[in-house]
PDB file of C-alpha atoms in Angstrom:
ATOM      1  CA  VAL A 197      84.321  34.533 120.502  1.00 46.00           C
ATOM      2  CA  ASN A 198      86.374  36.663 118.079  1.00 53.00           C
ATOM      3  CA  GLY A 199      83.215  38.371 116.827  1.00 54.00           C
ATOM      4  CA  TYR A 200      82.304  39.367 120.376  1.00 56.00           C
ATOM      5  CA  LYS A 201      85.753  40.845 121.029  1.00 59.00           C
ATOM      6  CA  ALA A 202      85.657  42.801 117.771  1.00 57.00           C
ATOM      7  CA  ASP A 203      82.141  44.028 118.544  1.00 69.00           C
ATOM      8  CA  SER A 204      83.132  45.179 122.032  1.00 74.00           C
ATOM      9  CA  ARG A 205      86.197  46.971 120.632  1.00 72.00           C
ATOM     10  CA  CYS A 206      84.007  48.771 118.091  1.00 74.00           C
ATOM     11  CA  LYS A 207      81.661  49.859 120.874  1.00 78.00           C
ATOM     12  CA  VAL A 208      84.552  51.188 122.940  1.00 79.00           C
ATOM     13  CA  ILE A 209      85.906  53.114 119.953  1.00 75.00           C
ATOM     14  CA  PHE A 210      82.417  54.463 119.198  1.00 78.00           C
ATOM     15  CA  TYR A 211      81.898  55.620 122.792  1.00 82.00           C
ATOM     16  CA  CYS A 212      85.345  57.248 122.966  1.00 82.00           C
ATOM     17  CA  LYS A 213      84.699  59.004 119.664  1.00 81.00           C
ATOM     18  CA  THR A 214      81.280  60.207 120.861  1.00 84.00           C
ATOM     19  CA  ILE A 215      82.601  61.456 124.200  1.00 87.00           C
ATOM     20  CA  SER A 216      85.440  63.262 122.455  1.00 85.00           C
ATOM     21  CA  ALA A 217      83.075  64.904 119.951  1.00 85.00           C
ATOM     22  CA  VAL A 218      80.580  65.985 122.609  1.00 89.00           C
ATOM     23  CA  SER A 219      83.302  67.459 124.818  1.00 88.00           C
ATOM     24  CA  SER A 220      84.723  69.312 121.814  1.00 87.00           C
ATOM     25  CA  ILE A 221      81.293  70.701 120.973  1.00 88.00           C
ATOM     26  CA  VAL A 222      80.739  71.843 124.562  1.00 90.00           C
ATOM     27  CA  GLY A 223      84.181  73.478 124.662  1.00 87.00           C
ATOM     28  CA  CYS A 224      83.679  75.252 121.335  1.00 86.00           C
ATOM     29  CA  VAL A 225      80.229  76.510 122.287  1.00 89.00           C
ATOM     30  CA  LEU A 226      81.495  77.774 125.656  1.00 87.00           C
ATOM     31  CA  ALA A 227      84.481  79.517 124.058  1.00 84.00           C
ATOM     32  CA  LEU A 228      82.285  81.051 121.349  1.00 83.00           C
ATOM     33  CA  GLY A 229      79.837  82.203 123.998  1.00 84.00           C
ATOM     34  CA  LEU A 230      82.564  83.805 126.087  1.00 81.00           C
ATOM     35  CA  ILE A 231      84.068  85.551 123.085  1.00 78.00           C
ATOM     36  CA  VAL A 232      80.714  86.885 121.923  1.00 79.00           C
ATOM     37  CA  ILE A 233      79.418  87.848 125.391  1.00 82.00           C
ATOM     38  CA  TYR A 234      82.545  89.727 126.440  1.00 78.00           C
ATOM     39  CA  ARG A 235      83.300  90.984 122.904  1.00 74.00           C
ATOM     40  CA  LYS A 236      86.892  89.857 123.129  1.00 66.00           C
ATOM     41  CA  TYR A 237      87.404  89.705 119.376  1.00 68.00           C
ATOM     42  CA  ARG A 238      88.924  93.153 118.953  1.00 73.00           C
ATOM     43  CA  PHE A 239      92.492  91.924 118.661  1.00 75.00           C
ATOM     44  CA  PHE A 240      93.752  89.941 115.693  1.00 75.00           C
ATOM     45  CA  THR A 241      94.886  86.908 117.703  1.00 70.00           C
ATOM     46  CA  GLN A 242      91.507  86.665 119.405  1.00 75.00           C
ATOM     47  CA  ARG A 243      89.761  86.828 116.047  1.00 78.00           C
ATOM     48  CA  LEU A 244      92.005  84.031 114.778  1.00 78.00           C
ATOM     49  CA  VAL A 245      90.984  81.916 117.770  1.00 79.00           C
ATOM     50  CA  LEU A 246      87.350  82.727 116.996  1.00 81.00           C
ATOM     51  CA  TYR A 247      87.866  81.677 113.371  1.00 82.00           C
ATOM     52  CA  MET A 248      89.550  78.466 114.533  1.00 83.00           C
ATOM     53  CA  LEU A 249      86.618  77.568 116.765  1.00 86.00           C
ATOM     54  CA  LEU A 250      84.215  77.417 113.820  1.00 85.00           C
ATOM     55  CA  PRO A 251      85.977  74.609 111.873  1.00 85.00           C
ATOM     56  CA  SER A 252      86.621  72.826 115.177  1.00 86.00           C
ATOM     57  CA  LEU A 253      82.900  72.902 115.851  1.00 86.00           C
ATOM     58  CA  LEU A 254      82.217  71.633 112.321  1.00 84.00           C
ATOM     59  CA  VAL A 255      84.615  68.703 112.682  1.00 84.00           C
ATOM     60  CA  ALA A 256      83.226  67.822 116.118  1.00 86.00           C
ATOM     61  CA  CYS A 257      79.653  67.836 114.805  1.00 85.00           C
ATOM     62  CA  LEU A 258      80.648  65.680 111.842  1.00 80.00           C
ATOM     63  CA  SER A 259      82.298  63.206 114.230  1.00 79.00           C
ATOM     64  CA  LEU A 260      78.932  62.449 115.801  1.00 81.00           C
ATOM     65  CA  ASN A 261      77.543  60.969 112.592  1.00 74.00           C
ATOM     66  CA  PRO A 262      77.631  57.183 112.338  1.00 66.00           C
ATOM     67  CA  ASP A 263      79.909  55.669 109.763  1.00 64.00           C
ATOM     68  CA  ILE A 264      78.379  55.812 106.284  1.00 60.00           C
ATOM     69  CA  SER A 265      80.329  53.688 103.865  1.00 65.00           C
ATOM     70  CA  HIS A 266      80.246  53.628 100.076  1.00 66.00           C
ATOM     71  CA  SER A 267      77.688  56.371  99.610  1.00 71.00           C
ATOM     72  CA  PRO A 268      77.658  59.971  98.374  1.00 76.00           C
ATOM     73  CA  GLU A 269      77.217  61.125 101.981  1.00 75.00           C
ATOM     74  CA  CYS A 270      80.558  59.524 102.821  1.00 75.00           C
ATOM     75  CA  ARG A 271      82.321  61.606 100.186  1.00 77.00           C
ATOM     76  CA  VAL A 272      80.653  64.804 101.385  1.00 80.00           C
ATOM     77  CA  LEU A 273      81.589  64.040 105.001  1.00 78.00           C
ATOM     78  CA  GLY A 274      85.161  63.256 103.961  1.00 79.00           C
ATOM     79  CA  PHE A 275      85.386  66.524 102.050  1.00 83.00           C
ATOM     80  CA  LEU A 276      84.027  68.522 105.007  1.00 82.00           C
ATOM     81  CA  PHE A 277      86.386  66.726 107.411  1.00 81.00           C
ATOM     82  CA  ASN A 278      89.375  67.570 105.223  1.00 84.00           C
ATOM     83  CA  ILE A 279      88.325  71.210 104.825  1.00 87.00           C
ATOM     84  CA  GLY A 280      87.740  71.547 108.569  1.00 83.00           C
ATOM     85  CA  ILE A 281      91.021  69.949 109.569  1.00 85.00           C
ATOM     86  CA  LEU A 282      93.051  71.859 106.959  1.00 86.00           C
ATOM     87  CA  SER A 283      91.507  75.166 108.022  1.00 86.00           C
ATOM     88  CA  GLN A 284      92.351  74.377 111.650  1.00 84.00           C
ATOM     89  CA  ARG A 285      95.960  73.689 110.732  1.00 85.00           C
ATOM     90  CA  PHE A 286      96.253  76.866 108.640  1.00 86.00           C
ATOM     91  CA  LEU A 287      94.725  78.963 111.416  1.00 83.00           C
ATOM     92  CA  ILE A 288      97.112  77.456 113.968  1.00 83.00           C
ATOM     93  CA  CYS A 289     100.005  78.433 111.683  1.00 85.00           C
ATOM     94  CA  CYS A 290      98.586  81.960 111.398  1.00 83.00           C
ATOM     95  CA  ILE A 291      98.270  82.258 115.175  1.00 81.00           C
ATOM     96  CA  VAL A 292     101.826  81.010 115.732  1.00 82.00           C
ATOM     97  CA  ILE A 293     103.264  83.371 113.102  1.00 85.00           C
ATOM     98  CA  HIS A 294     101.299  86.296 114.511  1.00 81.00           C
ATOM     99  CA  LEU A 295     102.432  85.564 118.067  1.00 78.00           C
ATOM    100  CA  LEU A 296     106.042  85.197 116.890  1.00 83.00           C
ATOM    101  CA  LEU A 297     105.839  88.543 115.136  1.00 84.00           C
ATOM    102  CA  LEU A 298     104.465  90.128 118.296  1.00 80.00           C
ATOM    103  CA  THR A 299     107.469  88.954 120.306  1.00 79.00           C
ATOM    104  CA  PHE A 300     110.023  90.553 117.969  1.00 73.00           C
TER     105      PHE A 300
END
C-alpha cells in the first residue's frame, strides 16, 4: 500500500512539473515572438526582458527531461540549471536597478 501511495505522489509531482515546464515554454515562446515581431527591443529594459527570456526557456526545456541520476548527464543538467537560474536572478536584479534609476 505504501508503494502505491509513493508511486501516485511521484506521478502527481511529475505531471505538475511537466505542466509547469510546458506552460513556461509556451509563455517564453509567445513573449519572444511578440518582442521579435513588433521589434520592441529598442529600450534597455525591454532588451533585459528579452535576455531574461532565454535562460527561462533553457530552464523550462531542461525541466522536461526525466530524472537522470548518477550519470554525467546529471552533472551537465545540474550545471545548466544553475547557470540558467543564476542568470535569471542577475537579470532580475539588473531590471530592478534600471527601473529604480529611471524613477529618480
